[in-house]
Short mmCIF file of C-alpha atoms in Angstrom, two decimals:
data_model
loop_
_atom_site.label_atom_id
_atom_site.label_comp_id
_atom_site.label_asym_id
_atom_site.label_seq_id
_atom_site.Cartn_x
_atom_site.Cartn_y
_atom_site.Cartn_z
CA MET A 75 28.14 -65.76 -141.43
CA THR A 76 27.20 -69.32 -142.44
CA GLU A 77 23.70 -70.12 -143.56
CA SER A 78 21.42 -72.40 -141.62
CA CYS A 79 19.40 -75.26 -143.01
CA PRO A 80 15.91 -73.96 -143.92
CA ASP A 81 14.46 -77.26 -142.67
CA CYS A 82 16.16 -77.88 -139.32
CA GLY A 83 18.28 -74.77 -138.63
CA ALA A 84 21.61 -76.63 -138.41
CA PRO A 85 24.63 -75.09 -140.17
CA LEU A 86 25.09 -75.90 -143.85
CA PHE A 87 28.35 -77.05 -145.43
CA PHE A 88 29.29 -76.77 -149.10
CA ASN A 89 29.88 -80.15 -150.75
CA PRO A 90 32.49 -79.81 -153.55
CA GLU A 91 31.65 -83.15 -155.16
CA LEU A 92 27.94 -82.43 -155.53
CA GLN A 93 28.27 -78.62 -155.76
CA VAL A 94 25.46 -78.19 -153.22
CA SER A 95 25.14 -76.99 -149.62
CA GLU A 96 24.30 -79.89 -147.38
CA CYS A 97 23.00 -80.24 -143.88
CA HIS A 98 24.85 -82.84 -141.80
CA ARG A 99 21.96 -83.13 -139.35
CA CYS A 100 18.88 -83.71 -141.52
CA GLY A 101 20.71 -84.69 -144.72
CA GLY A 102 19.06 -81.94 -146.79
CA TYR A 103 20.65 -80.62 -149.99
CA PHE A 104 20.27 -77.08 -151.29
CA PHE A 105 21.72 -75.15 -154.20
CA PRO A 106 23.71 -72.20 -152.78
CA GLU A 107 21.86 -69.73 -155.05
CA ASP A 108 18.47 -71.01 -153.92
CA ILE A 109 19.23 -70.46 -150.24
CA ASN A 110 19.76 -66.75 -150.81
CA ALA A 111 16.65 -66.43 -152.92
CA ALA A 112 14.60 -68.15 -150.22
CA GLU A 113 16.17 -65.92 -147.59
CA GLN A 114 15.36 -62.77 -149.59
CA ARG A 115 11.80 -63.89 -150.12
CA ALA A 116 11.47 -64.51 -146.39
CA LEU A 117 12.99 -61.10 -145.65
CA SER A 118 10.67 -59.26 -148.04
CA LEU A 119 7.68 -61.04 -146.53
CA LYS A 120 8.89 -60.03 -143.08
CA ASN A 121 9.35 -56.37 -144.10
CA ASN A 122 6.05 -56.19 -145.93
CA SER A 123 3.79 -58.10 -143.62
CA ASN A 124 0.77 -56.65 -145.45
CA PRO A 125 1.22 -57.16 -149.21
CA LEU A 126 -1.41 -54.46 -149.88
CA ASP A 127 0.97 -51.86 -148.38
CA ASN A 128 3.10 -52.26 -151.46
CA LEU A 129 0.27 -51.14 -153.69
CA SER A 130 -0.93 -48.23 -151.56
CA GLY A 131 2.46 -47.05 -150.28
CA SER A 132 3.73 -45.56 -153.53
CA ALA A 133 5.33 -42.59 -151.77
CA SER A 134 7.74 -44.72 -149.74
CA ALA A 135 8.73 -46.69 -152.83
CA GLU A 136 9.56 -43.48 -154.67
CA ASP A 137 11.68 -42.29 -151.74
CA THR A 138 13.72 -45.46 -151.89
CA ASP A 139 14.24 -45.04 -155.61
CA VAL A 140 15.52 -41.47 -155.15
CA ILE A 141 18.07 -42.62 -152.58
CA ASP A 142 19.26 -45.46 -154.80
CA HIS A 143 19.69 -43.20 -157.82
CA ASP A 144 21.79 -40.71 -155.87
CA ILE A 145 24.58 -43.24 -155.50
CA ALA A 146 26.28 -44.42 -158.64
CA PRO A 147 26.21 -48.24 -158.72
CA GLU A 148 29.99 -48.56 -159.16
CA TYR A 149 30.59 -46.83 -155.81
CA VAL A 150 28.24 -49.05 -153.87
CA GLU A 151 30.37 -51.64 -152.15
CA GLU A 152 28.88 -54.56 -150.36
CA PHE A 153 30.42 -55.94 -147.23
CA ILE A 154 30.23 -59.25 -145.47
CA GLU A 155 30.83 -60.00 -141.81
CA SER A 156 33.82 -62.22 -141.20
CA PRO A 157 35.07 -63.73 -137.93
CA ILE A 158 38.84 -63.20 -137.90
CA TYR A 159 41.28 -65.46 -136.07
CA ILE A 160 44.96 -64.68 -135.48
CA CYS A 161 47.78 -67.20 -135.15
CA ASN A 162 49.98 -66.27 -132.20
CA GLN A 163 52.89 -68.16 -133.73
CA CYS A 164 53.13 -66.78 -137.28
CA GLY A 165 50.79 -63.80 -137.16
CA ALA A 166 48.57 -65.00 -139.99
CA GLU A 167 45.05 -63.63 -140.04
CA ILE A 168 42.43 -66.11 -141.19
CA ILE A 169 38.69 -65.93 -141.64
CA ILE A 170 36.98 -69.10 -140.50
CA ASN A 171 33.54 -69.53 -142.03
CA SER A 172 32.75 -72.65 -140.12
CA THR A 173 30.84 -73.13 -136.92
CA GLU A 174 33.42 -75.60 -135.64
CA ALA A 175 36.32 -73.77 -134.07
CA SER A 176 39.57 -74.61 -135.78
CA THR A 177 42.54 -75.02 -133.51
CA PHE A 178 45.38 -75.22 -136.05
CA CYS A 179 46.85 -72.47 -138.20
CA LEU A 180 46.75 -73.60 -141.80
CA TYR A 181 49.99 -71.75 -142.61
CA CYS A 182 52.33 -72.90 -139.84
CA GLY A 183 50.33 -75.78 -138.38
CA CYS A 184 50.57 -74.46 -134.82
CA PRO A 185 47.64 -74.87 -132.45
CA THR A 186 47.75 -71.20 -131.51
CA LEU A 187 44.71 -69.73 -133.26
CA VAL A 188 42.74 -67.25 -131.22
CA PHE A 189 39.60 -65.34 -132.10
CA SER A 190 40.41 -61.73 -132.86
CA ARG A 191 37.38 -59.82 -134.08
CA ILE A 192 34.43 -59.66 -136.41
CA SER A 193 35.44 -57.69 -139.44
CA GLN A 194 33.53 -56.16 -142.31
CA THR A 195 35.33 -57.33 -145.42
CA ARG A 196 34.58 -56.21 -148.95
CA LYS A 197 32.37 -58.69 -150.72
CA PRO A 198 34.21 -60.21 -153.69
CA ASN A 199 32.59 -60.10 -157.12
CA TYR A 200 33.26 -63.69 -158.08
CA ILE A 201 34.10 -67.06 -156.65
CA ILE A 202 35.33 -70.39 -157.95
CA PRO A 203 33.70 -72.94 -155.64
CA PHE A 204 35.65 -75.96 -154.42
CA GLY A 205 35.48 -78.72 -157.02
CA ILE A 206 37.89 -81.11 -155.30
CA SER A 207 36.70 -82.72 -152.10
CA ARG A 208 38.80 -83.09 -148.94
CA GLU A 209 39.22 -86.84 -149.61
CA ARG A 210 40.37 -86.33 -153.20
CA ALA A 211 42.86 -83.65 -152.13
CA LEU A 212 44.25 -85.94 -149.41
CA THR A 213 44.54 -88.83 -151.86
CA ALA A 214 46.37 -86.62 -154.39
CA ILE A 215 48.89 -85.45 -151.76
CA GLN A 216 49.42 -88.92 -150.34
CA GLU A 217 49.91 -90.34 -153.82
CA GLN A 218 52.68 -87.77 -154.41
CA MET A 219 54.25 -88.47 -151.03
CA ARG A 220 54.29 -92.22 -151.58
CA HIS A 221 56.33 -91.70 -154.74
CA SER A 222 58.78 -89.34 -153.04
CA PHE A 223 61.81 -91.62 -153.13
CA PHE A 224 64.19 -89.11 -151.52
CA ALA A 225 61.86 -88.05 -148.69
CA PRO A 226 62.54 -89.44 -145.21
CA LYS A 227 60.59 -92.61 -144.40
CA ALA A 228 58.75 -90.84 -141.56
CA VAL A 229 57.39 -88.29 -144.03
CA ARG A 230 56.39 -90.85 -146.65
CA LYS A 231 54.48 -92.90 -144.12
CA VAL A 232 52.79 -89.97 -142.36
CA LYS A 233 49.01 -90.16 -142.21
CA LEU A 234 47.53 -86.85 -143.24
CA GLU A 235 44.34 -85.83 -141.53
CA ASP A 236 44.47 -82.16 -140.74
CA ILE A 237 43.73 -80.62 -144.13
CA HIS A 238 41.99 -77.29 -144.53
CA GLY A 239 40.11 -75.77 -147.42
CA ILE A 240 40.83 -72.10 -147.88
CA TYR A 241 39.54 -69.46 -150.29
CA ILE A 242 42.42 -67.27 -151.43
CA PRO A 243 41.56 -63.70 -152.45
CA TYR A 244 42.57 -62.74 -155.98
CA TRP A 245 42.31 -59.74 -158.25
CA LEU A 246 41.07 -60.36 -161.79
CA THR A 247 42.23 -57.67 -164.16
CA ASP A 248 41.37 -57.14 -167.82
CA ILE A 249 44.12 -55.34 -169.71
CA ASP A 250 44.42 -54.27 -173.34
CA TYR A 251 48.12 -54.06 -174.07
CA GLU A 252 49.58 -52.59 -177.23
CA ALA A 253 53.27 -52.24 -178.03
CA THR A 254 55.48 -51.28 -180.92
CA ALA A 255 58.62 -53.36 -180.92
CA ASN A 256 61.93 -52.90 -182.65
CA ILE A 257 62.61 -56.33 -184.14
CA GLU A 258 66.18 -57.36 -184.84
CA LEU A 259 66.65 -59.71 -187.79
CA ARG A 260 69.97 -61.47 -188.34
CA LYS A 261 70.81 -62.72 -191.81
CA ASN A 262 71.40 -66.45 -191.81
CA GLU A 263 73.86 -66.78 -194.67
CA SER A 264 77.56 -66.40 -193.94
CA ASN A 265 78.82 -63.08 -195.05
CA TYR A 266 82.60 -62.98 -195.42
CA VAL A 267 84.43 -59.83 -196.42
CA TYR A 268 87.90 -60.31 -197.90
CA LYS A 269 90.62 -57.76 -197.43
CA GLY A 270 93.59 -59.12 -199.32
CA SER A 271 94.22 -62.61 -198.00
CA LYS A 272 92.37 -61.91 -194.73
CA ALA A 273 88.73 -62.87 -194.46
CA SER A 274 86.52 -61.39 -191.78
CA TYR A 275 82.97 -62.39 -190.94
CA VAL A 276 80.39 -59.59 -191.04
CA GLU A 277 76.95 -60.23 -189.67
CA GLU A 278 74.11 -58.39 -191.36
CA ILE A 279 71.45 -57.13 -188.97
CA THR A 280 68.28 -55.42 -190.10
CA HIS A 281 65.67 -53.73 -187.96
CA THR A 282 61.96 -53.62 -188.47
CA ALA A 283 59.08 -52.25 -186.40
CA ARG A 284 56.09 -54.42 -185.55
CA CYS A 285 53.03 -53.42 -183.60
CA GLY A 286 51.28 -56.05 -181.51
CA LEU A 287 48.01 -56.05 -179.61
CA CYS A 288 46.90 -58.33 -176.84
CA SER A 289 43.72 -58.36 -174.80
CA PHE A 290 44.17 -60.16 -171.53
CA LYS A 291 41.01 -61.32 -169.85
CA ARG A 292 41.07 -61.88 -166.11
CA ILE A 293 44.75 -61.86 -165.25
CA THR A 294 44.91 -63.45 -161.82
CA THR A 295 47.03 -61.87 -159.11
CA ASP A 296 47.00 -63.00 -155.50
CA ALA A 297 45.49 -60.37 -153.14
CA SER A 298 46.96 -61.64 -149.89
CA TYR A 299 50.29 -60.75 -148.31
CA THR A 300 50.17 -63.76 -146.01
CA LEU A 301 50.56 -66.25 -148.82
CA PRO A 302 53.90 -65.88 -150.63
CA ASN A 303 53.47 -64.91 -154.29
CA ASP A 304 55.69 -67.73 -155.57
CA PHE A 305 53.52 -70.21 -153.77
CA SER A 306 50.21 -68.86 -155.07
CA LYS A 307 51.60 -68.67 -158.62
CA CYS A 308 52.49 -72.37 -158.46
CA LEU A 309 48.88 -73.15 -157.57
CA GLU A 310 47.70 -71.55 -160.80
CA PRO A 311 46.20 -71.74 -163.34
CA TYR A 312 42.59 -71.44 -162.27
CA ASN A 313 40.02 -71.71 -165.02
CA THR A 314 38.23 -68.37 -164.77
CA ASN A 315 35.78 -69.40 -167.49
CA ASN A 316 33.94 -71.42 -164.82
CA ILE A 317 33.73 -68.54 -162.39
CA LYS A 318 30.49 -67.80 -160.53
CA PRO A 319 29.07 -64.63 -158.97
CA PHE A 320 30.03 -64.49 -155.30
CA ASN A 321 27.70 -66.24 -152.93
CA LYS A 322 28.63 -66.60 -149.26
CA ASN A 323 27.05 -70.06 -149.13
CA TYR A 324 30.05 -71.42 -151.05
CA LEU A 325 32.25 -70.42 -148.09
CA ALA A 326 30.41 -72.61 -145.58
CA GLY A 327 32.83 -75.04 -143.94
CA PHE A 328 35.98 -73.42 -145.33
CA TYR A 329 38.48 -70.78 -144.31
CA SER A 330 39.03 -67.65 -146.31
CA ASP A 331 42.03 -65.38 -146.33
CA ILE A 332 41.77 -61.62 -146.06
CA ALA A 333 42.47 -59.49 -149.13
CA ASN A 334 45.06 -57.03 -147.89
CA ILE A 335 46.58 -56.05 -151.23
CA THR A 336 44.78 -52.96 -152.53
CA VAL A 337 43.14 -52.75 -155.94
CA ASP A 338 45.90 -50.40 -157.18
CA GLU A 339 48.63 -52.81 -156.07
CA GLY A 340 46.66 -55.60 -157.72
CA LYS A 341 46.56 -53.63 -160.97
CA GLU A 342 50.33 -53.02 -160.80
CA ASP A 343 50.99 -56.74 -160.34
CA ALA A 344 48.62 -57.57 -163.21
CA LEU A 345 50.31 -55.06 -165.49
CA GLU A 346 53.74 -56.51 -164.72
CA ARG A 347 52.39 -59.95 -165.55
CA ALA A 348 50.69 -58.69 -168.72
CA GLU A 349 54.00 -57.23 -169.92
CA GLN A 350 55.84 -60.50 -169.35
CA MET A 351 53.11 -62.46 -171.11
CA PHE A 352 53.02 -59.99 -173.99
CA ASP A 353 56.78 -60.45 -174.55
CA LYS A 354 56.34 -64.22 -174.51
CA GLU A 355 53.39 -64.05 -176.90
CA MET A 356 55.27 -61.73 -179.24
CA GLU A 357 58.31 -64.01 -179.33
CA ARG A 358 56.04 -66.97 -180.03
CA ALA A 359 54.24 -65.08 -182.82
CA LEU A 360 57.54 -63.91 -184.34
CA LYS A 361 58.76 -67.51 -184.64
CA TYR A 362 55.90 -68.20 -187.04
CA ASP A 363 56.15 -64.86 -188.75
CA GLY A 364 59.64 -64.57 -190.21
CA GLY A 365 61.67 -64.80 -187.00
CA GLY A 366 63.59 -62.04 -185.24
CA LYS A 367 64.23 -60.89 -181.71
CA VAL A 368 62.66 -58.01 -179.79
CA ALA A 369 65.44 -55.43 -179.28
CA SER A 370 63.33 -52.76 -177.60
CA LYS A 371 59.68 -52.04 -177.03
CA VAL A 372 57.37 -49.14 -176.25
CA GLY A 373 54.04 -50.18 -174.82
CA THR A 374 50.76 -48.61 -173.82
CA TYR A 375 48.02 -50.23 -171.84
CA GLN A 376 44.47 -49.77 -170.73
CA ILE A 377 43.00 -51.47 -167.71
CA THR A 378 39.43 -52.14 -168.73
CA ASN A 379 38.18 -53.93 -165.65
CA CYS A 380 39.29 -55.13 -162.21
CA ASP A 381 37.25 -57.51 -160.09
CA SER A 382 37.86 -59.30 -156.84
CA ALA A 383 37.43 -63.03 -156.52
CA MET A 384 38.07 -65.98 -154.27
CA PHE A 385 39.80 -69.13 -155.48
CA PRO A 386 39.86 -72.46 -153.63
CA ALA A 387 42.89 -74.37 -152.34
CA TRP A 388 43.48 -77.18 -149.87
CA PHE A 389 46.36 -76.78 -147.41
CA VAL A 390 48.15 -79.31 -145.30
CA THR A 391 51.21 -78.75 -143.13
CA ILE A 392 53.71 -81.50 -142.38
CA ARG A 393 56.13 -80.99 -139.52
CA TYR A 394 59.51 -82.66 -139.85
CA GLN A 395 62.31 -82.01 -137.35
CA ASN A 396 60.32 -79.06 -136.02
CA THR A 397 60.10 -77.40 -139.43
CA PRO A 398 56.77 -76.91 -141.20
CA TYR A 399 56.39 -77.89 -144.84
CA THR A 400 53.20 -76.66 -146.48
CA ILE A 401 51.60 -78.56 -149.34
CA ALA A 402 48.68 -77.09 -151.25
CA VAL A 403 46.22 -78.46 -153.78
CA ASN A 404 44.37 -76.32 -156.31
CA GLY A 405 40.75 -76.70 -155.19
CA GLN A 406 39.46 -76.50 -158.75
CA THR A 407 41.92 -78.54 -160.83
CA GLY A 408 43.57 -80.76 -158.19
CA LYS A 409 47.14 -79.65 -159.02
CA VAL A 410 49.44 -80.43 -156.06
CA ASN A 411 52.12 -77.92 -155.09
CA GLY A 412 54.76 -78.37 -152.42
CA ILE A 413 58.19 -79.63 -151.50
CA LEU A 414 59.08 -82.40 -149.08
CA PRO A 415 62.15 -82.60 -146.84
CA VAL A 416 65.13 -84.44 -148.32
CA ASN A 417 66.88 -87.47 -146.86
CA TYR A 418 70.40 -86.20 -147.60
CA ALA A 419 72.15 -89.40 -146.47
CA LYS A 420 70.16 -91.42 -149.00
CA PHE A 421 70.70 -88.80 -151.72
CA THR A 422 74.49 -88.72 -151.15
CA PHE A 423 74.77 -92.52 -151.05
CA ILE A 424 72.89 -92.97 -154.32
CA THR A 425 74.81 -90.16 -156.04
CA VAL A 426 78.20 -91.65 -155.01
CA LEU A 427 77.10 -95.14 -156.08
CA THR A 428 75.92 -93.87 -159.48
CA ALA A 429 79.17 -91.88 -159.91
CA LEU A 430 81.25 -95.00 -159.20
CA VAL A 431 79.33 -97.06 -161.76
CA ILE A 432 79.62 -94.32 -164.40
CA TRP A 433 83.31 -93.84 -163.62
CA THR A 434 84.08 -97.54 -164.04
CA VAL A 435 82.13 -97.86 -167.30
CA THR A 436 83.68 -94.69 -168.75
CA PHE A 437 87.21 -95.74 -167.70
CA LEU A 438 86.84 -99.10 -169.38
CA MET A 439 85.32 -97.59 -172.54
CA THR A 440 87.82 -94.76 -172.83
CA THR A 441 90.90 -96.94 -172.38
CA GLN A 442 89.68 -99.33 -175.07
CA SER A 443 89.38 -96.53 -177.58
CA MET A 444 92.01 -95.88 -180.23
CA TYR A 445 91.23 -92.18 -180.04
CA ILE A 446 91.84 -92.00 -176.34
CA PHE A 447 92.63 -88.25 -176.18
CA ILE A 448 89.59 -87.23 -178.24
CA ALA A 449 87.41 -89.43 -176.05
CA LEU A 450 88.95 -87.96 -172.89
CA GLY A 451 88.44 -84.42 -174.16
CA LEU A 452 84.80 -85.12 -174.87
CA VAL A 453 84.34 -86.78 -171.50
CA ALA A 454 85.91 -83.82 -169.69
CA MET A 455 83.74 -81.31 -171.57
CA ILE A 456 80.52 -83.20 -170.97
CA GLY A 457 81.64 -83.71 -167.36
CA LEU A 458 82.02 -79.99 -166.70
CA PHE A 459 78.69 -79.23 -168.37
CA THR A 460 76.75 -81.86 -166.43
CA LEU A 461 78.47 -80.93 -163.18
CA GLY A 462 77.32 -77.33 -163.65
CA ALA A 463 73.79 -78.41 -164.59
CA GLY A 464 73.56 -80.76 -161.59
CA ILE A 465 74.76 -78.11 -159.15
CA ARG A 466 72.29 -75.57 -160.60
CA LYS A 467 69.43 -78.02 -160.17
CA LEU A 468 70.41 -78.76 -156.57
CA LYS A 469 70.64 -75.03 -155.83
CA ARG A 470 67.10 -74.53 -157.18
CA ILE A 471 65.75 -77.29 -154.93
CA LYS A 472 67.58 -75.85 -151.93
CA LYS A 473 66.19 -72.39 -152.69
CA ARG A 474 62.64 -73.74 -152.83
CA LEU A 475 63.18 -75.62 -149.57
CA ARG A 476 64.46 -72.41 -147.97
CA GLN A 477 61.44 -70.51 -149.32
CA ALA A 478 59.03 -73.07 -147.91
CA LYS A 479 60.61 -72.81 -144.51
CA SER A 480 61.32 -69.13 -144.10
CA SER A 481 58.85 -67.07 -146.13
CA LEU A 482 56.22 -67.17 -143.40
CA VAL A 483 58.68 -66.05 -140.78
CA TYR A 484 59.66 -63.24 -143.13
CA CYS A 485 56.01 -62.18 -143.50
CA TYR A 486 55.46 -62.49 -139.80
CA VAL A 487 58.44 -60.31 -138.84
CA HIS A 488 57.43 -57.62 -141.34
CA LYS A 489 53.82 -57.73 -140.27
CA ARG A 490 54.74 -57.42 -136.62
CA GLN A 491 57.04 -54.48 -137.42
CA GLY A 492 54.30 -52.84 -139.39
CA ALA A 493 56.51 -52.57 -142.45
CA ASP A 494 55.25 -52.58 -145.99
CA LEU A 495 55.88 -55.84 -147.74
CA MET B 202 101.92 -95.63 -179.51
CA THR B 203 99.29 -98.20 -178.60
CA PRO B 204 96.44 -97.43 -176.21
CA GLU B 205 98.08 -99.67 -173.58
CA ILE B 206 101.23 -97.55 -173.51
CA LEU B 207 99.18 -94.34 -173.44
CA ILE B 208 97.21 -95.65 -170.47
CA ASP B 209 100.39 -96.54 -168.60
CA VAL B 210 101.84 -93.08 -169.16
CA PHE B 211 98.65 -91.04 -168.58
CA LEU B 212 96.88 -93.18 -165.98
CA ILE B 213 96.52 -90.50 -163.32
CA PRO B 214 95.32 -87.70 -165.72
CA ILE B 215 92.81 -90.17 -167.22
CA ILE B 216 91.45 -91.04 -163.76
CA ILE B 217 91.21 -87.36 -162.86
CA LEU B 218 89.57 -86.36 -166.15
CA ILE B 219 86.87 -89.01 -165.91
CA MET B 220 85.99 -88.04 -162.34
CA PRO B 221 84.08 -84.77 -163.03
CA PHE B 222 82.25 -86.55 -165.84
CA ALA B 223 81.10 -89.38 -163.57
CA VAL B 224 80.20 -87.07 -160.69
CA GLY B 225 78.46 -84.62 -163.05
CA ILE B 226 76.30 -87.25 -164.73
CA ALA B 227 75.48 -88.87 -161.38
CA LEU B 228 74.59 -85.50 -159.84
CA LEU B 229 72.41 -84.57 -162.80
CA ILE B 230 70.58 -87.91 -162.72
CA CYS B 231 70.07 -87.87 -158.95
CA SER B 232 69.06 -84.19 -158.71
CA THR B 233 66.54 -84.72 -161.54
CA LEU B 234 65.15 -87.70 -159.65
CA LEU B 235 65.06 -85.63 -156.45
CA ASP B 236 63.27 -82.81 -158.27
CA LYS B 237 60.73 -85.22 -159.70
CA SER B 238 60.11 -87.06 -156.44
CA ASN B 239 60.15 -84.37 -153.74
CA ASN B 240 59.31 -81.15 -155.52
CA PHE B 241 55.89 -81.12 -157.11
CA GLY B 242 53.96 -78.37 -158.82
CA ASP B 243 57.02 -76.10 -159.03
CA ASN B 244 55.94 -74.51 -162.28
CA ALA B 245 53.88 -71.37 -162.42
CA GLY B 246 50.78 -72.13 -164.44
CA GLU B 247 50.46 -70.70 -167.92
CA PHE B 248 47.83 -67.96 -167.93
CA ASP B 249 46.67 -68.71 -171.48
CA GLU B 250 46.10 -72.40 -170.70
CA PHE B 251 42.39 -71.63 -170.68
CA GLY B 252 42.53 -69.26 -173.65
CA ASN B 253 42.23 -65.95 -171.85
CA ASN B 254 44.28 -63.82 -174.20
CA ASP B 255 44.51 -63.18 -177.91
CA PHE B 256 47.71 -61.82 -179.39
CA ARG B 257 47.78 -60.39 -182.90
CA PHE B 258 50.01 -58.17 -185.02
CA LYS B 259 48.54 -54.89 -186.14
#
């Protein structure tokens, strides 16, 4: 799977900082594209040991041409050989493109990885090579963890070492979306209708039809069931303008996940995302174009292209009280995504202390006021509003913590049962 | 009625009314701090951040 150094034969590793493949033994540097070209040249020399055969053997060359023309290029799929490892703990399937055997699962952090098989996986069309090195990713995570005031001390002080680079499979879909929307316009001026002494407010609503077009280029949708969608979405965005044609030399030294979401499922996900983005874009455009709200919409779409790609991410798993917490870093932009366990005792203490201070200050201020009842009414209203907002925020954090802890188990159970996710 | 008399009469309702306010503000401040400190990258990236779409009215 991995390429060997043309000089000494040792395995090559891709260096994200320098964007080259390097040999740890002889210290040689090679551009990933050049290694393939050199390999192909070597292969053609091997196949045509006598260069004169090429000139005289016109019949065999014609035969090859005929065979190639019989198959339409779009149906020719290329495959690459991938060594697949399975985690006995969480059931994740991982491709390891490194010569060193990894012993830890990058999803659950358990040392239960066993070699499963060599698989022929479909060669992706594109790849975004790692641009963030292991050291930079570790520094970014540790910087975040140091500033995590509410994380337990043991977590803040933990020394991270076991970080893995992984290529996540993605679908890149181009969609032309067109929709005619029924726009609702509300008249701003007050419109009172008087019937005798009674006045009633009548709101004037007008409707207008607007047609919008949007061409989406390379909508990214995650092509792996193993990685929860919410998690992969938080790793985005990836800059697909810097994408490169797939070259297996970029994989050297990293893991890669298996694409197990089909192209049709990928297109469905992309379409759903295109619709959401279209609505957002239309609302944004309407704000600058006379206002209004989309009441209903009829849309048509055309999927113009769908490619497969691999995007880089660094993963590290922290275990706290026997629960894994996965933190990931976008391998291209360096964006850190994750949630750390909460020290609830500290959180409660600080909340109670803050509440006591606020209570005392408010009590003193309110009782000094001449308009005590108005002040109290305001305080009660703001109190109810902030209480609701605070509880909502806490619920969101708890939900994300739950997701981080249980989504893998969920995937595992479904995978083991053979159910569709 | 002066504020002093009002306070004497309505002391318990005042204490009770201020309580949700104090707890609410404290909870909002602390949960925002918690969100900022422990939860990072919890925002799905905007697709058009790199200019990959172009919306227009027909």
